[in-house]
Structure formats: structure tokens, C-alpha cells
Tab-separated table of C-alpha atoms in Angstrom:
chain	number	residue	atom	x	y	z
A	1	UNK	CA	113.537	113.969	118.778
A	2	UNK	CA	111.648	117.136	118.007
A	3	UNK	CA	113.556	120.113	118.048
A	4	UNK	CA	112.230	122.059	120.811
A	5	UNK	CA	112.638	119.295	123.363
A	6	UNK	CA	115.147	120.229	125.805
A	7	UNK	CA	118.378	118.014	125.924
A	8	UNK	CA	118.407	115.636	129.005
A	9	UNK	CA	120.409	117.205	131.662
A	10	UNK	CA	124.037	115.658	131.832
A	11	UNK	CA	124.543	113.780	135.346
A	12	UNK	CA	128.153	114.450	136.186
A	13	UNK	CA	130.370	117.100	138.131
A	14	UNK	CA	129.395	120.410	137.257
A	15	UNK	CA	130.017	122.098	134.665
A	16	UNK	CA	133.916	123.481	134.502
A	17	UNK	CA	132.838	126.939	133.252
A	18	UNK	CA	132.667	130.042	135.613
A	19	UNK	CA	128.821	130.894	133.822
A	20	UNK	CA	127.304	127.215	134.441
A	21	UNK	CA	129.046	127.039	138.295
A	22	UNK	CA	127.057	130.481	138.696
A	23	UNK	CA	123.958	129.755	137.022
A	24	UNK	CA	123.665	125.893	138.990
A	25	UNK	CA	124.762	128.036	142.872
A	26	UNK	CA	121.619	130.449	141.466
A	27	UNK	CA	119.274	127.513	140.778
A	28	UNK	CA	120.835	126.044	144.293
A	29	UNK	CA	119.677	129.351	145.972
A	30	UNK	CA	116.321	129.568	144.280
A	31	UNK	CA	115.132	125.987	145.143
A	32	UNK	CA	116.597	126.402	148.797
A	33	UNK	CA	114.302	129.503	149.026
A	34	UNK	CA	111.671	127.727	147.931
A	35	UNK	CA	111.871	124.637	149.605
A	36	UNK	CA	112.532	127.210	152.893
A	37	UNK	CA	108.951	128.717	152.449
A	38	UNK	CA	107.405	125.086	152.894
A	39	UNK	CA	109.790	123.441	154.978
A	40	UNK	CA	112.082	123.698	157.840
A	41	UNK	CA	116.025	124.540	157.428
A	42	UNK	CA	117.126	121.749	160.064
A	43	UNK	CA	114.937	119.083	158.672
A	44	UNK	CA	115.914	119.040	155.280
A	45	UNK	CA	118.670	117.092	154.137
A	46	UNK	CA	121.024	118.649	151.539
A	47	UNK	CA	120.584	116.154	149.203
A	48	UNK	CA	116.906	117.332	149.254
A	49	UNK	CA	118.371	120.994	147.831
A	50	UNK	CA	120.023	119.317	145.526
A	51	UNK	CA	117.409	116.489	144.262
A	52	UNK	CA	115.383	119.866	143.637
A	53	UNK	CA	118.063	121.279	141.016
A	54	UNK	CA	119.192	117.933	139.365
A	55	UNK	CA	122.884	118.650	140.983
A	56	UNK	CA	124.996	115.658	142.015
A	57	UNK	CA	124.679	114.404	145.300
A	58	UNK	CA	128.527	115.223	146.869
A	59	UNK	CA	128.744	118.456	144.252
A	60	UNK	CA	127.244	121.125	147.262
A	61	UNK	CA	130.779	122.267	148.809
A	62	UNK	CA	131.581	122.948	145.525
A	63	UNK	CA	129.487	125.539	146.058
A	64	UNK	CA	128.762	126.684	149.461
A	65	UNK	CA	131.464	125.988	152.349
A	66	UNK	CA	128.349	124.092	154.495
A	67	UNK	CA	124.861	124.394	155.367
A	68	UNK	CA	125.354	127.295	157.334
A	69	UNK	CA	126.873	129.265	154.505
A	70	UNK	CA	123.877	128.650	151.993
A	71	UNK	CA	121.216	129.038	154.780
A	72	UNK	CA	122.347	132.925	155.428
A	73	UNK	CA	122.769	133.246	151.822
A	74	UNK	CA	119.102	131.823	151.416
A	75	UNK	CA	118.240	134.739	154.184
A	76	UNK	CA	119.797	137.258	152.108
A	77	UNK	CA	118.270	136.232	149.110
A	78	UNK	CA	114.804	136.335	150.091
A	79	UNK	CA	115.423	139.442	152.246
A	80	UNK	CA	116.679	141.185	149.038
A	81	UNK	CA	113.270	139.761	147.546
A	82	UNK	CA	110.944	140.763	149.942
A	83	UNK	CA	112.452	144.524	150.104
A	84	UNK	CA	111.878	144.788	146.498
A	85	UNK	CA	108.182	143.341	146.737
A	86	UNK	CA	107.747	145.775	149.571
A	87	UNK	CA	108.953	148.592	148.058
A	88	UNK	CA	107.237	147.819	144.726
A	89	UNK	CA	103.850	148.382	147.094
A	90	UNK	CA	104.840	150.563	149.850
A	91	UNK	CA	107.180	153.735	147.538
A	92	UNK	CA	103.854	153.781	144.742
A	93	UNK	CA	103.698	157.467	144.918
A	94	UNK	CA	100.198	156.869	142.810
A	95	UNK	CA	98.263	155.286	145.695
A	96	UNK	CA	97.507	156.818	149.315
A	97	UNK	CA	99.719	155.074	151.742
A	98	UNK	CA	97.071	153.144	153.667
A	99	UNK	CA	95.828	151.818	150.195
A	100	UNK	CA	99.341	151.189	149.717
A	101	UNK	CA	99.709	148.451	152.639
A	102	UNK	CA	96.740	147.310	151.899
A	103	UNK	CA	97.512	146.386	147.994
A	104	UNK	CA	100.755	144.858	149.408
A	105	UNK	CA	98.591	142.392	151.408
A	106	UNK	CA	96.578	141.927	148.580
A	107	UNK	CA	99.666	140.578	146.565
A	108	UNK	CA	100.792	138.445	149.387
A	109	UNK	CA	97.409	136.837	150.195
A	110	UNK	CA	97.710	136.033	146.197
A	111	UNK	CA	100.773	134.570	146.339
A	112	UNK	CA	99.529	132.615	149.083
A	113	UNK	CA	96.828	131.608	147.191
A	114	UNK	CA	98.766	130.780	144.081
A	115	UNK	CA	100.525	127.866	146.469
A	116	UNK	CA	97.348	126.618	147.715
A	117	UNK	CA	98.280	128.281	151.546
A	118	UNK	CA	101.363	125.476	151.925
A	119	UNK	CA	104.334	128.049	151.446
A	120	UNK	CA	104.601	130.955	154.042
A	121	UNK	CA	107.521	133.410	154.855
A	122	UNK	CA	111.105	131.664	154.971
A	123	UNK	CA	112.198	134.857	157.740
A	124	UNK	CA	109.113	133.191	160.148
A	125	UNK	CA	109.771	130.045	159.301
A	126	UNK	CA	113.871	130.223	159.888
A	127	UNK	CA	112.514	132.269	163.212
A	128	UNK	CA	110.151	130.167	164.185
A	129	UNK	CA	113.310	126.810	164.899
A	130	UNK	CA	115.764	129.217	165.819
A	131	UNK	CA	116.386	126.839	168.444
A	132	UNK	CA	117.715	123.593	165.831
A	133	UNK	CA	119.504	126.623	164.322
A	134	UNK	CA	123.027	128.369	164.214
A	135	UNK	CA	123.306	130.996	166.799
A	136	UNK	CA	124.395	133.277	163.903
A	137	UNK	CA	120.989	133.532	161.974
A	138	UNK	CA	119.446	134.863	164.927
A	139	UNK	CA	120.383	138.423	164.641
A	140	UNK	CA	120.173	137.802	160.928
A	141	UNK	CA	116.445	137.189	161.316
A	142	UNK	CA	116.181	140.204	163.869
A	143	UNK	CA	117.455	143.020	161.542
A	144	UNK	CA	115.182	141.427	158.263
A	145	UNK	CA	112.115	142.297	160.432
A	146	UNK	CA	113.885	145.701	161.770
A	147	UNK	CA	114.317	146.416	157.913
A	148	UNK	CA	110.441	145.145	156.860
A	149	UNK	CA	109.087	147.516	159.749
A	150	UNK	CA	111.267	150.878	158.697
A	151	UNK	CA	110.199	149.910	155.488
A	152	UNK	CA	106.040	149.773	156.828
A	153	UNK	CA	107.171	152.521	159.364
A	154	UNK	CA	108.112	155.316	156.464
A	155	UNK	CA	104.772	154.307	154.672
A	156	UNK	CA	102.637	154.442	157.890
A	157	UNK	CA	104.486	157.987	158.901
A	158	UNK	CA	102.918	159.267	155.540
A	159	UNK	CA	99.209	158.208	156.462
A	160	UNK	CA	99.628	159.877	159.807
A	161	UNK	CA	100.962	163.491	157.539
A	162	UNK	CA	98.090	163.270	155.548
A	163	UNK	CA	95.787	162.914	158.402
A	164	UNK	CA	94.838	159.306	157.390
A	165	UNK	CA	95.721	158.176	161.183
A	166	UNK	CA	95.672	159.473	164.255
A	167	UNK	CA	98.110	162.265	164.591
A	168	UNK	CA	99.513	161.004	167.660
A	169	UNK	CA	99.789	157.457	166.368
A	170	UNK	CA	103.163	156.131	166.770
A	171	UNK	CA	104.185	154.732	163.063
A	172	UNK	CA	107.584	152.406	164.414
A	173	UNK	CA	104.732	150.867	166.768
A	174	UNK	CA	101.958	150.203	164.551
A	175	UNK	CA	104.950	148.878	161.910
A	176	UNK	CA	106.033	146.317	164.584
A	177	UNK	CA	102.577	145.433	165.630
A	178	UNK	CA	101.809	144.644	162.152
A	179	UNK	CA	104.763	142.574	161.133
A	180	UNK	CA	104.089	140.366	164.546
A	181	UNK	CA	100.723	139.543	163.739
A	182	UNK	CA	101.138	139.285	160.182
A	183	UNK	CA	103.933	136.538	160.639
A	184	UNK	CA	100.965	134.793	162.918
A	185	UNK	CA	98.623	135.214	160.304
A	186	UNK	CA	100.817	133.460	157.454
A	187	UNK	CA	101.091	130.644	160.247
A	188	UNK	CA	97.533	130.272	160.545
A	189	UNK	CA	96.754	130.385	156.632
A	190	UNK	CA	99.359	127.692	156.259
A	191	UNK	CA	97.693	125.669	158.778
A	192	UNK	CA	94.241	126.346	158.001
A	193	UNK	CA	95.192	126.324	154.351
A	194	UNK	CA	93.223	129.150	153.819
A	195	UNK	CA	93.240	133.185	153.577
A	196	UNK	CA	90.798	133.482	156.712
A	197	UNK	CA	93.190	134.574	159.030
A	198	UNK	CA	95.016	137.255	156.880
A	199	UNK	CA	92.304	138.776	155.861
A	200	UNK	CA	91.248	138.721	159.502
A	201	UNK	CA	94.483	140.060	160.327
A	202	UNK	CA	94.765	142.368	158.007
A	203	UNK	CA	90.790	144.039	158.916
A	204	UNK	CA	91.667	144.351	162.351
A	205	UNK	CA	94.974	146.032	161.997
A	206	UNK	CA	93.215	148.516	159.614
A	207	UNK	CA	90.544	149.285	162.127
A	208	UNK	CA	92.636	149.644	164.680
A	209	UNK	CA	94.473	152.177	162.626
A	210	UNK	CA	91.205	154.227	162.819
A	211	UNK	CA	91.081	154.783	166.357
B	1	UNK	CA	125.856	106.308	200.083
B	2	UNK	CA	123.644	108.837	201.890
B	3	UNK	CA	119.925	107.853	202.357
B	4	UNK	CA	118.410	110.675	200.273
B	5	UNK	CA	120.875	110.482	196.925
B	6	UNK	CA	118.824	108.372	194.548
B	7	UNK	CA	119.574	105.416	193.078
B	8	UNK	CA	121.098	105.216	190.415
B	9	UNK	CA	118.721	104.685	187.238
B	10	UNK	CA	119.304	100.887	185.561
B	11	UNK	CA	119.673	100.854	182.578
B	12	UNK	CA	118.176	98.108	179.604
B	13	UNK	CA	114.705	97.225	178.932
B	14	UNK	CA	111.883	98.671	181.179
B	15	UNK	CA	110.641	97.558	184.313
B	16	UNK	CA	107.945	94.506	183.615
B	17	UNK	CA	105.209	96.329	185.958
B	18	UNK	CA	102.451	98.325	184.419
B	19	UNK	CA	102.701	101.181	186.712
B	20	UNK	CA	107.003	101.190	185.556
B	21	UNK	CA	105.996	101.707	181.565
B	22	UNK	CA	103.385	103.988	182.611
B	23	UNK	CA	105.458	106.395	184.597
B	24	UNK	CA	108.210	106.130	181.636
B	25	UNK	CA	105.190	106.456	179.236
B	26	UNK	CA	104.487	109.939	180.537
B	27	UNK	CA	107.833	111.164	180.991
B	28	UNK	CA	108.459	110.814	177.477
B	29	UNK	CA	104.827	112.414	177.184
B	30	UNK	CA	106.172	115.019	178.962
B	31	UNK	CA	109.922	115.526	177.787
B	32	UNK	CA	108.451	115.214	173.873
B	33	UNK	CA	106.156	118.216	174.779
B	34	UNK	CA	109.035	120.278	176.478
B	35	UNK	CA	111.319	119.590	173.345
B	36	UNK	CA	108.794	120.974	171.261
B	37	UNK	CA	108.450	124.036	172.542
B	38	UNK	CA	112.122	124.282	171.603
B	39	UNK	CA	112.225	122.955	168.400
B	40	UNK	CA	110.271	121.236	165.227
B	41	UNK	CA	109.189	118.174	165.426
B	42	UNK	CA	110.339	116.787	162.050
B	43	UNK	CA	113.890	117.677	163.129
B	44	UNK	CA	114.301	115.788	166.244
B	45	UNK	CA	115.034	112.352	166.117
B	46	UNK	CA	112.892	109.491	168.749
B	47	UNK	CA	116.821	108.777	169.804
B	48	UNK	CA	116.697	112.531	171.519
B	49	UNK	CA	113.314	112.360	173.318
B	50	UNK	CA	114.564	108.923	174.653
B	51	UNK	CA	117.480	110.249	175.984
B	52	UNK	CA	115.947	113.683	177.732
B	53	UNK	CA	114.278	110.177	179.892
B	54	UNK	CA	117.238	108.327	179.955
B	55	UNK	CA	115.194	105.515	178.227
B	56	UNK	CA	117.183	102.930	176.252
B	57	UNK	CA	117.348	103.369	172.495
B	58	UNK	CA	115.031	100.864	170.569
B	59	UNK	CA	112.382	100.848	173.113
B	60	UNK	CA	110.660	103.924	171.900
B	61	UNK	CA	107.897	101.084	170.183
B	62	UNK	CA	107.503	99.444	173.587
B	63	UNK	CA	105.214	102.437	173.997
B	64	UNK	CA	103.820	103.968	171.073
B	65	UNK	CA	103.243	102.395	167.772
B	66	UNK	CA	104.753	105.254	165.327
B	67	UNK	CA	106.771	108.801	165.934
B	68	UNK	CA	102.719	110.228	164.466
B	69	UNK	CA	101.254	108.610	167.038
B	70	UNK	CA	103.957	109.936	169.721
B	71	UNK	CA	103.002	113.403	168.183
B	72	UNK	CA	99.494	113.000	168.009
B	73	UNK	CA	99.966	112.382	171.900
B	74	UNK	CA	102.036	115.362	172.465
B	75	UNK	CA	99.370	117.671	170.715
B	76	UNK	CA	96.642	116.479	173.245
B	77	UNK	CA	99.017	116.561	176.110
B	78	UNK	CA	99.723	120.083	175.514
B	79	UNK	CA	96.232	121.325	174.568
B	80	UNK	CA	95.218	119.675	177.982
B	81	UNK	CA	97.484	121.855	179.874
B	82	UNK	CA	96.851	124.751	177.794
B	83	UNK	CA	93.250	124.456	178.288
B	84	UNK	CA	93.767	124.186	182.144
B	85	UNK	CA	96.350	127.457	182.033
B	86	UNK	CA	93.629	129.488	179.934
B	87	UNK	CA	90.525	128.121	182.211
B	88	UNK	CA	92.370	129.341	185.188
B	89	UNK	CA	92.488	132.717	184.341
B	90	UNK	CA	89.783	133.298	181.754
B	91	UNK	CA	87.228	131.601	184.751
B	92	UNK	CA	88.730	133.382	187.039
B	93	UNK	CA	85.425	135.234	188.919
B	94	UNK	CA	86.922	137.664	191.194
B	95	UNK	CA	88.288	139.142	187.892
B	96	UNK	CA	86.813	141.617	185.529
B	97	UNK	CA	87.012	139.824	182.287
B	98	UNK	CA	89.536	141.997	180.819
B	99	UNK	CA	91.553	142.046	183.597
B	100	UNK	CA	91.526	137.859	183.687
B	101	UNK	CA	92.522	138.428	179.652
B	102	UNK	CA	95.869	140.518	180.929
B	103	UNK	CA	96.263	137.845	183.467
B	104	UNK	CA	96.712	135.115	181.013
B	105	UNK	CA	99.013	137.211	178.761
B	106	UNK	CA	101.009	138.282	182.362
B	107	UNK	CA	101.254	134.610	183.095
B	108	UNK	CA	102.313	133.830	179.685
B	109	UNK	CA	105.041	136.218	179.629
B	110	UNK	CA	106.288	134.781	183.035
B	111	UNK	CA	106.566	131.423	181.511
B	112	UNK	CA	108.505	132.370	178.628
B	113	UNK	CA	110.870	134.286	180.750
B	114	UNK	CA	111.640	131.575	182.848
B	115	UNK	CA	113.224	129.917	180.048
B	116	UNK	CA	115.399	132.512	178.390
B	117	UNK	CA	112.109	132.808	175.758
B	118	UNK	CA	113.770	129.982	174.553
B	119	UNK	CA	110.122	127.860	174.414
B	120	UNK	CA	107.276	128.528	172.627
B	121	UNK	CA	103.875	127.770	171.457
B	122	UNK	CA	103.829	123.846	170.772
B	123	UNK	CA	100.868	124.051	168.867
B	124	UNK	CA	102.197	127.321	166.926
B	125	UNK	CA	105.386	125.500	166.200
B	126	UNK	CA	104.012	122.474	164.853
B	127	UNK	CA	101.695	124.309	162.849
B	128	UNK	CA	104.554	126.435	161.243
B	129	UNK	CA	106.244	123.216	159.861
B	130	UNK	CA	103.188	121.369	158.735
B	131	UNK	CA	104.632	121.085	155.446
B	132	UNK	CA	107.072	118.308	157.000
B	133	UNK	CA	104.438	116.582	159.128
B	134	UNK	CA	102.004	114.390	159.113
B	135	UNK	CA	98.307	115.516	157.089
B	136	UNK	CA	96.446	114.649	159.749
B	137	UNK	CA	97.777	117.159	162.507
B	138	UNK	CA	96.596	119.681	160.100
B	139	UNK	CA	93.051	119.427	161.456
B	140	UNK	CA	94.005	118.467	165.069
B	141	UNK	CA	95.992	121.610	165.614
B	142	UNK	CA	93.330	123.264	163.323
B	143	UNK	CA	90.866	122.174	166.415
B	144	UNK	CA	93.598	123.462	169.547
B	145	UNK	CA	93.282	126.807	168.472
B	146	UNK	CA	89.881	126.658	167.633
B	147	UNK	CA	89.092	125.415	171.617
B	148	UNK	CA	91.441	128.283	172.928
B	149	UNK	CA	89.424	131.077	170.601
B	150	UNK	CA	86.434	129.436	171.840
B	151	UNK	CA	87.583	130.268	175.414
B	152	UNK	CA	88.577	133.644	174.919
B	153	UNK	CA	85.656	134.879	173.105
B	154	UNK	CA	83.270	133.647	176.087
B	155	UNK	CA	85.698	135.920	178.359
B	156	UNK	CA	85.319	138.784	175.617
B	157	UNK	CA	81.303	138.157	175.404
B	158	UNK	CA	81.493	138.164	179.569
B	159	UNK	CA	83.411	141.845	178.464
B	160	UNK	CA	81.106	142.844	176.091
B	161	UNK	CA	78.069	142.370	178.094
B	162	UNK	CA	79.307	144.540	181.238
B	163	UNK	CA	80.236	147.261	178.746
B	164	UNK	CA	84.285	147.241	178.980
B	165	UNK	CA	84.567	146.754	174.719
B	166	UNK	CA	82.080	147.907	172.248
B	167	UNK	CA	78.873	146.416	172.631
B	168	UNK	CA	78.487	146.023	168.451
B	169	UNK	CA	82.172	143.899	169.091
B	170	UNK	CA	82.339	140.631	167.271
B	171	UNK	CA	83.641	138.474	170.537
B	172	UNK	CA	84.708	135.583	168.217
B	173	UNK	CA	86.494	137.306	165.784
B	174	UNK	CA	88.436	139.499	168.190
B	175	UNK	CA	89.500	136.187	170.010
B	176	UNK	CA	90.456	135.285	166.121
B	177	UNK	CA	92.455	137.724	165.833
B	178	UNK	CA	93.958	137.492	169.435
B	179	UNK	CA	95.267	133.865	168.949
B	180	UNK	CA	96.406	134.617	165.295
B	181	UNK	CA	98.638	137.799	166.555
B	182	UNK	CA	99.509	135.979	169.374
B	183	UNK	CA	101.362	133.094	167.544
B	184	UNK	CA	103.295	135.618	166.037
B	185	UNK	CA	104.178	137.257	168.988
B	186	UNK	CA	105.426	134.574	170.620
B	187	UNK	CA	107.511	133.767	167.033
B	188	UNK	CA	109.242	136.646	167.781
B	189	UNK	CA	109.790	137.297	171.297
B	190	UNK	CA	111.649	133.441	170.737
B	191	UNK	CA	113.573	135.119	167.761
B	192	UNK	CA	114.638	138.196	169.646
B	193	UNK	CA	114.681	136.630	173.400
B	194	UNK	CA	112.698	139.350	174.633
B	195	UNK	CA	109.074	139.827	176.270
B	196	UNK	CA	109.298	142.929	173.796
B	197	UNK	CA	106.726	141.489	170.646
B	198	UNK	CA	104.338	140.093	173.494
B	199	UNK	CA	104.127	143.585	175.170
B	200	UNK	CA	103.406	145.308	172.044
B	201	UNK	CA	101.537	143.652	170.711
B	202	UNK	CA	99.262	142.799	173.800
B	203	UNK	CA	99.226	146.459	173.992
B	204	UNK	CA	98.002	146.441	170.515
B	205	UNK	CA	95.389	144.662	170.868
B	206	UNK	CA	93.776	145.637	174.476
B	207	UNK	CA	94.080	149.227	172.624
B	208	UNK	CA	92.112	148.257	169.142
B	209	UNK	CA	89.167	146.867	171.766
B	210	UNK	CA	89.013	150.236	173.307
B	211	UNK	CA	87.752	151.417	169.702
């Protein structure tokens, strides 16, 4: 065996230390995220969660207390991702702010991209069969896009300062306006695997900005 | 038993005549489509469209030869209703065109409120889980939406021409972007039971075509 191949992974219970228990519910998390931003929530099996991280079938209440649990934690997760990627676009003090949004849908069309247009946005997905889903997730889902739009809202508010928009343009508006299209626009690119429709989108919300 | 309380529905195989498995052909036609606009496809089992028609378990193949070709059935069924919903409006000639646009979206809204904006867009929500369904929907749903932007942006040219949007407008890809926004809208007025996203962002766009 050479010495940089990696060990097979041991089949088995997991791991009786606190450090592998945390790193296998992170790999859990990660692949349910992932598997969430190609897939529906209700039609995948745990097992399939599982299959994706090499965990023993049986071993998931180890870690989660059900399905509900480790969907809102998948929520969280990818909220607490997304407000970082935001942010990372939307607080660069370097750029204008319209050249701001625009760089941020730049990134996301590439991410896109870099999946070949089959994984979309886990928050529209998990919205999108809300009605196979717990009752719970709902407002979940609801305050994710309240936080994306304050987020586009602040950054929007800035263009309108600098005279970038019209000064009577309502920011919270446009912020919502954008965030409901753009969720129809990752639809369409998923289904059309292609970036057509957010760059189509994405041109028409800027014009409409110029008004 | 009072004359007008109907029998009581008999239960095993279905009835030998043609006209029988026809009726019971279309009411599964009919309750598959109204599931759908509840929830995914992938997620529901044959067992639950059977039973919203109070047809016996195992005699789903009696009718159709696969759960694809069920859904292939359902996508036509609901893009020939669609089509007949839009042409009533967007034909409509004692409207101005815009006005026959609002109309739609009006009508639209209605519908969804009539059931708690519980159902959606089949079309959109098959779309959004793709990744669990069938490769050749992909194209089939790919052609829906193409028909209904095909629709709009004659109603938009009809616009155009009388000098109610911008006569350099491009009347295809603002009926692009309608349809594209418009899934999303619907997304979320499901997510947040509310007529809320379809009033903005209707708003939104009969604004951006005053430009």
C-alpha cells in the first residue's frame, strides 16, 4: 500500500470519541445540504444522507433526534452560509453598491455553473414542498428570506444615498422584489440547465432599478 | 335511503365498461394534477393519488403503464388548462392588453386564495425537483413555459404596438422575465400563505414596463 493512500473507512458504530461523533454530525450536515440543493427534503430517504457520508445505516439518532431535527439544522446551516456569502459581496466597502449586487450574482451564477445548473437554493427548494413538510420550517423559511432582503435592503439603501437609484425608490421593496424573482430564476436555470434566466433576471431587475 | 344520497361507491376492480375506466382514468388525471399543486411529485406515493379517487390499490397499471407516464399525463393535463386560463384573458378583446395582463395575474391571485395559497404552479413545482424526476420532463416542462411566454409576449407585442410600453421593448424577453419572476412569486406567496409576493412583485413588473 503506498503511503499516501487513505485507510479504508471502518464500517461499524461510530466512533466513541466526542471529536469523531462531531466531525461525522458535520459531514452528516454538509452532505444533507448538499443533497438539499438538488433534491427534495421529503423524498429522500435517510439512508440516502447517510449512504452520502459512509455512516451506518441505523447510526442517524445517534445524532439527530429525527428528520425534523437535522432538516432545521440543515436550514440553519445553509442560512449561516448564505449570510456570509452575502455579506462577503454586499458589506465590500471597495465596490459601489449596485456593482456590489451585481458581483454577488456573478458568484452565484458561477456556482451554478460549477454544478452544471442541477443544484439551486436549499431555502427555495425546502419552500417550494412546504406542503410534504413540518409546519415548523415554514416560518423558518419566512425569516431566512426576511434576513436575505435586510441584508439586499441595507445595500440597495446605499445606491439610493449615492444617487445611484431613484431617490424615492423604496429599498425593502426592490429587496423583496429581487429575492422573489431571483428564487424563480434559480428554478428556471435548474430546469433549463442553463444561466439564461438569471442573467435575464438579473438585467431586468437592474433596469428597472434605473427608472 | 333518500333518492338523492348517492350510492355508495363499490369497491374492487373497476367497472368492465370503457366509459367506467375512462371516467376513473380522468379522475385520477385530475386528482394527480390537484396533488401536485400541493406537493412534489417524487414524494407522493401512486397508493395516495389512488386513494384521493377511492380507486383500489394495485390497479393504478390498469390505466397507465408507469408512475412517468402518469406524470407525463399530468404535465399535459395541466398545461391544457393553463393554456385555456391564459387564452381567456390574454384574448380577451374588449381588453386593453395590459389590462387583460392584470386580469390574468387578478385571476391568479383568486385561485390561490381559494385554497389557503396552499397550491401552486404544477409546472413550477415539478420543475423545482427535477433533480428527483424523470430526464425527460426536463424538456417537456422546458416547452410549458415556453407556450405560456409565447402567449404573453403576443399580448405585450398587442401592448407595444398601441403604445402602452416602450415601443424599443423586447416583448419576448419581458414575457421571459414575467414567467421566470412569476414562479418565484408564487414559491413564496405558498411559503408565506399570502397574496403578498404576487402583489409585489406584479407591481414590480407592470412598473419596470412603464420605463
Amino acid at each position: 500500500m503506498e503511503l499516501d493512500t487513505p485507510k479504508p473507512r471502518r464500517r461499524g458504530r461510530p466512533p466513541k470519541q466526542a471529536d469523531g461523533q462531531r466531525n461525522t454530525r458535520a459531514a452528516l450536515v454538509r452532505a444533507g445540504v448538499e443533497l438539499l440543493t438538488e433534491k427534495g427534503f421529503a423524498a429522500t430517504g435517510i439512508d440516502e444522507f447517510l449512504r452520502r457520508v459512509g455512516v451506518p445505516k441505523g447510526s442517524f439518532y445517534h445524532y439527530f433526534s429525527s428528520k425534523e431535527a437535522f432538516g432545521t439544522e440543515l436550514i440553519e446551516n445553509y442560512a449561516n452560509y448564505f449570510a456570509r456569502k452575502l455579506d462577503r459581496w454586499l458589506l465590500d466597502e471597495s465596490t459601489p453598491p449596485l456593482q456590489r449586487i451585481a458581483n454577488f450574482v456573478a458568484d452565484a451564477r458561477a456556482g451554478m455553473e460549477r454544478h452544471g445548473y442541477r443544484r439551486g437554493c436549499v431555502i427555495g427548494n425546502l419552500g417550494q414542498e412546504m406542503g410534504a413538510l413540518p409546519d415548523a420550517y415554514r416560518e423558518h423559511l419566512a425569516d431566512v428570506f426576511t434576513d436575505w432582503e435586510t441584508r439586499l435592503a441595507r445595500c440597495l439603501e446605499l445606491a439610493r444615498q449615492e444617487g445611484s437609484i431613484a431617490p424615492d425608490s423604496d429599498s425593502r421593496t426592490l429587496a423583496r422584489f429581487f429575492w422573489i424573482g431571483w428564487e424563480g430564476a434559480v428554478l428556471r436555470a435548474k430546469l433549463e440547465l442553463s444561466p439564461t434566466p438569471l442573467d435575464l433576471f438579473a438585467q431586468g431587475f437592474f433596469l428597472g432599478l434605473g427608472r
